[in-house]
Amino acid sequence: MTGLQFQIKFLQKLQNHIGKDLDIRTIDIQYYMDRGRELYVDEIIQKYRGQEEYRKRLGNLLQTSNITRPVDPNAPEAGIRTNGEIWDISTLNARHIIDEFVSIAGVSERIPVKPVTNNYYNKQSKNPFKRPYNKGIWRMDVGEGRHELIAYTDSGTITNYFLTYIKHPALSGQSGFLDVTDNSIAYTEIPVGFQNEIVDKAVLFALEVFQISGTLRANTAQ
């Protein structure tokens, strides 16, 4: 669908719930559609376990990336923790990480990366049966778009960081966003067969806003 087709679908479905003509500003419809895409993606993230039906629903939002180790003077900075390095993933615009591995110099196979919390690190970093080893790396979030990769003492140099992730949907004002006034460009982030699900999310969100604030107005023009 184009942006304008999304707007028409949204108003039609919303009116089915409200039962009267509505006077909604275009900027508000844009906001509801933006939020609808976010809610749609977050719901799929909760359900996604590699299942084909949900992989299809993610469309172009499901991405893979290979980050090559930057060379001096831009090599990863030392991490906060022993054997930690800070890797920048901010350019990926990742909303949720699905899977991650690293390559280590001199090791042929990829090494799995395990995301851990600060609490887990504090409890298990000295546990010889839990801490990072030569077949496993830990990862901790250390700020927006920054991952600390924590290796085993003698793991070697991490050369590549491979990620499978779901990126943020494009929102108003961003490159590739869904402009609800545009009837010339089709929306391509989500396959067309699932785009009505985005509209449904946007409608439900708008109804919640209406119940809380009463901001949806009836059209009283004669």
mmCIF file of C-alpha atoms in Angstrom:
data_model
loop_
_atom_site.group_PDB
_atom_site.id
_atom_site.type_symbol
_atom_site.label_atom_id
_atom_site.label_comp_id
_atom_site.label_asym_id
_atom_site.label_seq_id
_atom_site.Cartn_x
_atom_site.Cartn_y
_atom_site.Cartn_z
ATOM 1 C CA MET A 1 0.000 0.000 0.000
ATOM 2 C CA THR A 2 0.960 3.614 -0.445
ATOM 3 C CA GLY A 3 0.898 6.060 2.429
ATOM 4 C CA LEU A 4 -2.431 7.497 1.305
ATOM 5 C CA GLN A 5 -3.933 4.008 1.056
ATOM 6 C CA PHE A 6 -2.814 3.370 4.625
ATOM 7 C CA GLN A 7 -4.566 6.579 5.694
ATOM 8 C CA ILE A 8 -7.822 5.577 3.971
ATOM 9 C CA LYS A 9 -7.699 2.070 5.484
ATOM 10 C CA PHE A 10 -7.018 3.542 8.910
ATOM 11 C CA LEU A 11 -9.995 5.905 8.749
ATOM 12 C CA GLN A 12 -12.304 3.196 7.424
ATOM 13 C CA LYS A 13 -11.402 0.745 10.178
ATOM 14 C CA LEU A 14 -11.500 3.405 12.868
ATOM 15 C CA GLN A 15 -14.926 4.545 11.758
ATOM 16 C CA ASN A 16 -16.171 0.956 12.048
ATOM 17 C CA HIS A 17 -15.385 1.198 15.771
ATOM 18 C CA ILE A 18 -16.566 4.771 16.349
ATOM 19 C CA GLY A 19 -19.708 4.695 14.216
ATOM 20 C CA LYS A 20 -19.556 8.327 13.040
ATOM 21 C CA ASP A 21 -17.556 10.568 10.762
ATOM 22 C CA LEU A 22 -14.312 11.689 12.329
ATOM 23 C CA ASP A 23 -12.249 14.826 12.003
ATOM 24 C CA ILE A 24 -8.617 13.771 12.506
ATOM 25 C CA ARG A 25 -5.632 15.843 11.509
ATOM 26 C CA THR A 26 -3.209 14.281 9.046
ATOM 27 C CA ILE A 27 -0.372 14.781 11.531
ATOM 28 C CA ASP A 28 -2.308 12.725 14.089
ATOM 29 C CA ILE A 29 -2.944 9.929 11.587
ATOM 30 C CA GLN A 30 0.783 9.939 10.851
ATOM 31 C CA TYR A 31 1.468 9.568 14.565
ATOM 32 C CA TYR A 32 -0.987 6.676 14.924
ATOM 33 C CA MET A 33 0.527 4.892 11.915
ATOM 34 C CA ASP A 34 4.060 5.391 13.268
ATOM 35 C CA ARG A 35 3.028 3.904 16.583
ATOM 36 C CA GLY A 36 1.147 1.112 14.815
ATOM 37 C CA ARG A 37 4.343 0.018 13.062
ATOM 38 C CA GLU A 38 6.274 0.025 16.330
ATOM 39 C CA LEU A 39 3.591 -2.021 18.107
ATOM 40 C CA TYR A 40 3.426 -4.448 15.172
ATOM 41 C CA VAL A 41 7.198 -4.991 15.201
ATOM 42 C CA ASP A 42 7.357 -5.410 18.987
ATOM 43 C CA GLU A 43 4.600 -8.024 18.897
ATOM 44 C CA ILE A 44 6.416 -10.002 16.196
ATOM 45 C CA ILE A 45 9.648 -9.784 18.205
ATOM 46 C CA GLN A 46 7.872 -11.385 21.168
ATOM 47 C CA LYS A 47 6.606 -14.234 18.987
ATOM 48 C CA TYR A 48 9.600 -14.716 16.713
ATOM 49 C CA ARG A 49 11.550 -17.925 17.369
ATOM 50 C CA GLY A 50 12.880 -18.504 13.889
ATOM 51 C CA GLN A 51 9.396 -19.494 12.730
ATOM 52 C CA GLU A 52 8.765 -18.890 9.059
ATOM 53 C CA GLU A 53 5.371 -17.216 9.537
ATOM 54 C CA TYR A 54 6.918 -14.513 11.711
ATOM 55 C CA ARG A 55 10.087 -14.209 9.642
ATOM 56 C CA LYS A 56 7.874 -13.364 6.662
ATOM 57 C CA ARG A 57 6.030 -10.725 8.683
ATOM 58 C CA LEU A 58 9.292 -8.918 9.437
ATOM 59 C CA GLY A 59 10.134 -8.482 5.765
ATOM 60 C CA ASN A 60 13.009 -6.056 5.174
ATOM 61 C CA LEU A 61 13.252 -5.240 8.888
ATOM 62 C CA LEU A 62 15.111 -8.531 9.455
ATOM 63 C CA GLN A 63 18.770 -7.824 8.713
ATOM 64 C CA THR A 64 22.211 -9.393 9.001
ATOM 65 C CA SER A 65 25.470 -7.509 9.390
ATOM 66 C CA ASN A 66 29.182 -8.241 9.571
ATOM 67 C CA ILE A 67 31.170 -5.613 11.474
ATOM 68 C CA THR A 68 34.863 -5.866 10.695
ATOM 69 C CA ARG A 69 37.332 -4.927 13.403
ATOM 70 C CA PRO A 70 38.299 -1.280 12.950
ATOM 71 C CA VAL A 71 42.021 -0.623 12.566
ATOM 72 C CA ASP A 72 44.067 1.906 14.514
ATOM 73 C CA PRO A 73 43.353 4.596 15.543
ATOM 74 C CA ASN A 74 39.684 3.483 15.501
ATOM 75 C CA ALA A 75 40.181 0.016 16.980
ATOM 76 C CA PRO A 76 37.656 -0.960 19.688
ATOM 77 C CA GLU A 77 38.331 0.800 22.961
ATOM 78 C CA ALA A 78 39.048 -1.203 26.083
ATOM 79 C CA GLY A 79 35.936 -2.274 27.911
ATOM 80 C CA ILE A 80 34.920 -1.641 31.481
ATOM 81 C CA ARG A 81 35.496 -5.280 32.447
ATOM 82 C CA THR A 82 38.504 -7.586 32.164
ATOM 83 C CA ASN A 83 39.058 -8.730 28.560
ATOM 84 C CA GLY A 84 36.208 -6.493 27.379
ATOM 85 C CA GLU A 85 36.110 -4.416 24.183
ATOM 86 C CA ILE A 86 33.549 -1.815 23.113
ATOM 87 C CA TRP A 87 32.060 -2.408 19.660
ATOM 88 C CA ASP A 88 29.906 0.260 18.038
ATOM 89 C CA ILE A 89 26.697 -1.026 16.386
ATOM 90 C CA SER A 90 24.873 2.330 16.282
ATOM 91 C CA THR A 91 24.825 2.431 12.463
ATOM 92 C CA LEU A 92 22.688 -0.731 12.372
ATOM 93 C CA ASN A 93 19.631 0.994 13.886
ATOM 94 C CA ALA A 94 18.876 -2.299 15.646
ATOM 95 C CA ARG A 95 15.668 -2.605 17.685
ATOM 96 C CA HIS A 96 16.252 -6.210 18.757
ATOM 97 C CA ILE A 97 19.206 -8.595 18.370
ATOM 98 C CA ILE A 98 18.204 -12.096 17.229
ATOM 99 C CA ASP A 99 21.564 -13.841 17.040
ATOM 100 C CA GLU A 100 25.260 -12.943 17.260
ATOM 101 C CA PHE A 101 28.651 -14.551 16.689
ATOM 102 C CA VAL A 102 32.274 -13.468 16.419
ATOM 103 C CA SER A 103 35.275 -14.594 14.438
ATOM 104 C CA ILE A 104 38.568 -14.836 16.285
ATOM 105 C CA ALA A 105 41.982 -14.691 14.644
ATOM 106 C CA GLY A 106 43.371 -18.179 14.116
ATOM 107 C CA VAL A 107 40.042 -19.932 14.822
ATOM 108 C CA SER A 108 38.157 -21.380 11.845
ATOM 109 C CA GLU A 109 34.641 -21.569 13.281
ATOM 110 C CA ARG A 110 32.472 -18.713 14.484
ATOM 111 C CA ILE A 111 32.150 -18.326 18.250
ATOM 112 C CA PRO A 112 28.649 -17.761 19.715
ATOM 113 C CA VAL A 113 27.970 -14.587 21.714
ATOM 114 C CA LYS A 114 25.777 -14.723 24.811
ATOM 115 C CA PRO A 115 24.022 -11.535 26.006
ATOM 116 C CA VAL A 116 24.265 -11.165 29.800
ATOM 117 C CA THR A 117 23.070 -8.657 32.374
ATOM 118 C CA ASN A 118 25.218 -6.796 34.855
ATOM 119 C CA ASN A 119 23.744 -8.933 37.646
ATOM 120 C CA TYR A 120 24.648 -12.136 35.795
ATOM 121 C CA TYR A 121 28.180 -10.858 35.182
ATOM 122 C CA ASN A 122 28.716 -10.041 38.851
ATOM 123 C CA LYS A 123 27.504 -13.483 39.928
ATOM 124 C CA GLN A 124 29.177 -15.638 37.300
ATOM 125 C CA SER A 125 32.369 -13.883 36.142
ATOM 126 C CA LYS A 126 34.476 -15.893 38.581
ATOM 127 C CA ASN A 127 32.582 -19.133 38.088
ATOM 128 C CA PRO A 128 34.822 -21.415 35.958
ATOM 129 C CA PHE A 129 31.753 -23.260 34.675
ATOM 130 C CA LYS A 130 29.883 -20.124 33.587
ATOM 131 C CA ARG A 131 32.406 -17.439 32.619
ATOM 132 C CA PRO A 132 33.496 -16.817 28.996
ATOM 133 C CA TYR A 133 35.696 -19.522 27.525
ATOM 134 C CA ASN A 134 37.384 -20.267 24.215
ATOM 135 C CA LYS A 135 34.054 -21.358 22.671
ATOM 136 C CA GLY A 136 31.868 -18.579 24.010
ATOM 137 C CA ILE A 137 31.866 -14.780 24.340
ATOM 138 C CA TRP A 138 29.715 -12.594 26.602
ATOM 139 C CA ARG A 139 28.047 -9.386 25.495
ATOM 140 C CA MET A 140 26.780 -6.517 27.649
ATOM 141 C CA ASP A 141 25.009 -3.310 26.608
ATOM 142 C CA VAL A 142 27.018 -0.264 27.680
ATOM 143 C CA GLY A 143 24.991 2.544 26.119
ATOM 144 C CA GLU A 144 22.930 3.270 23.030
ATOM 145 C CA GLY A 145 24.425 1.344 20.129
ATOM 146 C CA ARG A 146 27.451 0.139 22.114
ATOM 147 C CA HIS A 147 28.203 -3.476 23.018
ATOM 148 C CA GLU A 148 30.977 -4.696 25.269
ATOM 149 C CA LEU A 149 32.265 -8.061 24.064
ATOM 150 C CA ILE A 150 33.937 -9.974 26.894
ATOM 151 C CA ALA A 151 36.283 -12.749 25.860
ATOM 152 C CA TYR A 152 38.117 -15.574 27.545
ATOM 153 C CA THR A 153 41.613 -14.636 28.776
ATOM 154 C CA ASP A 154 43.364 -16.431 25.916
ATOM 155 C CA SER A 155 40.624 -16.257 23.300
ATOM 156 C CA GLY A 156 42.631 -14.168 20.843
ATOM 157 C CA THR A 157 41.673 -11.084 18.840
ATOM 158 C CA ILE A 158 38.069 -10.656 17.717
ATOM 159 C CA THR A 159 38.207 -9.873 13.989
ATOM 160 C CA ASN A 160 34.494 -9.788 13.028
ATOM 161 C CA TYR A 161 31.178 -9.354 14.815
ATOM 162 C CA PHE A 162 28.200 -10.964 13.053
ATOM 163 C CA LEU A 163 24.653 -9.959 13.994
ATOM 164 C CA THR A 164 21.151 -10.935 12.934
ATOM 165 C CA TYR A 165 18.724 -8.286 14.114
ATOM 166 C CA ILE A 166 15.412 -6.510 13.625
ATOM 167 C CA LYS A 167 15.867 -2.851 12.810
ATOM 168 C CA HIS A 168 13.634 -0.004 13.896
ATOM 169 C CA PRO A 169 10.820 0.745 11.438
ATOM 170 C CA ALA A 170 11.222 4.103 9.722
ATOM 171 C CA LEU A 171 9.136 6.777 11.463
ATOM 172 C CA SER A 172 8.067 10.307 10.535
ATOM 173 C CA GLY A 173 10.934 12.497 9.439
ATOM 174 C CA GLN A 174 13.300 9.557 8.867
ATOM 175 C CA SER A 175 14.529 8.183 5.585
ATOM 176 C CA GLY A 176 12.049 5.657 4.174
ATOM 177 C CA PHE A 177 9.148 6.611 6.461
ATOM 178 C CA LEU A 178 5.521 6.043 5.521
ATOM 179 C CA ASP A 179 4.061 9.407 4.457
ATOM 180 C CA VAL A 180 0.268 9.108 4.773
ATOM 181 C CA THR A 181 -0.270 11.887 2.218
ATOM 182 C CA ASP A 182 1.817 10.198 -0.500
ATOM 183 C CA ASN A 183 0.029 8.054 -3.088
ATOM 184 C CA SER A 184 3.028 7.501 -5.353
ATOM 185 C CA ILE A 185 5.392 5.315 -3.319
ATOM 186 C CA ALA A 186 4.467 1.893 -1.908
ATOM 187 C CA TYR A 187 5.554 0.948 1.599
ATOM 188 C CA THR A 188 8.116 -1.884 1.394
ATOM 189 C CA GLU A 189 9.487 -2.543 4.894
ATOM 190 C CA ILE A 190 6.713 -5.056 5.650
ATOM 191 C CA PRO A 191 5.322 -7.392 2.929
ATOM 192 C CA VAL A 192 2.038 -6.168 1.496
ATOM 193 C CA GLY A 193 0.186 -9.275 2.675
ATOM 194 C CA PHE A 194 0.717 -8.246 6.318
ATOM 195 C CA GLN A 195 0.290 -4.486 6.082
ATOM 196 C CA ASN A 196 -3.314 -4.578 7.235
ATOM 197 C CA GLU A 197 -1.996 -5.856 10.580
ATOM 198 C CA ILE A 198 -0.132 -2.563 10.969
ATOM 199 C CA VAL A 199 -3.352 -0.656 10.319
ATOM 200 C CA ASP A 200 -5.112 -2.750 12.967
ATOM 201 C CA LYS A 201 -2.418 -1.881 15.514
ATOM 202 C CA ALA A 202 -2.681 1.805 14.649
ATOM 203 C CA VAL A 203 -6.470 1.735 15.038
ATOM 204 C CA LEU A 204 -6.321 0.012 18.424
ATOM 205 C CA PHE A 205 -3.753 2.538 19.617
ATOM 206 C CA ALA A 206 -5.895 5.446 18.395
ATOM 207 C CA LEU A 207 -8.906 4.021 20.230
ATOM 208 C CA GLU A 208 -6.866 3.832 23.436
ATOM 209 C CA VAL A 209 -5.841 7.470 23.012
ATOM 210 C CA PHE A 210 -9.453 8.431 22.395
ATOM 211 C CA GLN A 211 -10.635 6.657 25.549
ATOM 212 C CA ILE A 212 -7.978 8.363 27.651
ATOM 213 C CA SER A 213 -8.041 11.888 26.252
ATOM 214 C CA GLY A 214 -11.070 12.203 23.983
ATOM 215 C CA THR A 215 -8.905 13.730 21.248
ATOM 216 C CA LEU A 216 -10.731 12.130 18.305
ATOM 217 C CA ARG A 217 -13.385 14.604 17.204
ATOM 218 C CA ALA A 218 -16.583 14.045 15.258
ATOM 219 C CA ASN A 219 -16.808 15.901 11.961
ATOM 220 C CA THR A 220 -19.614 18.429 12.454
ATOM 221 C CA ALA A 221 -19.323 20.100 9.047
ATOM 222 C CA GLN A 222 -22.650 20.282 7.213
#
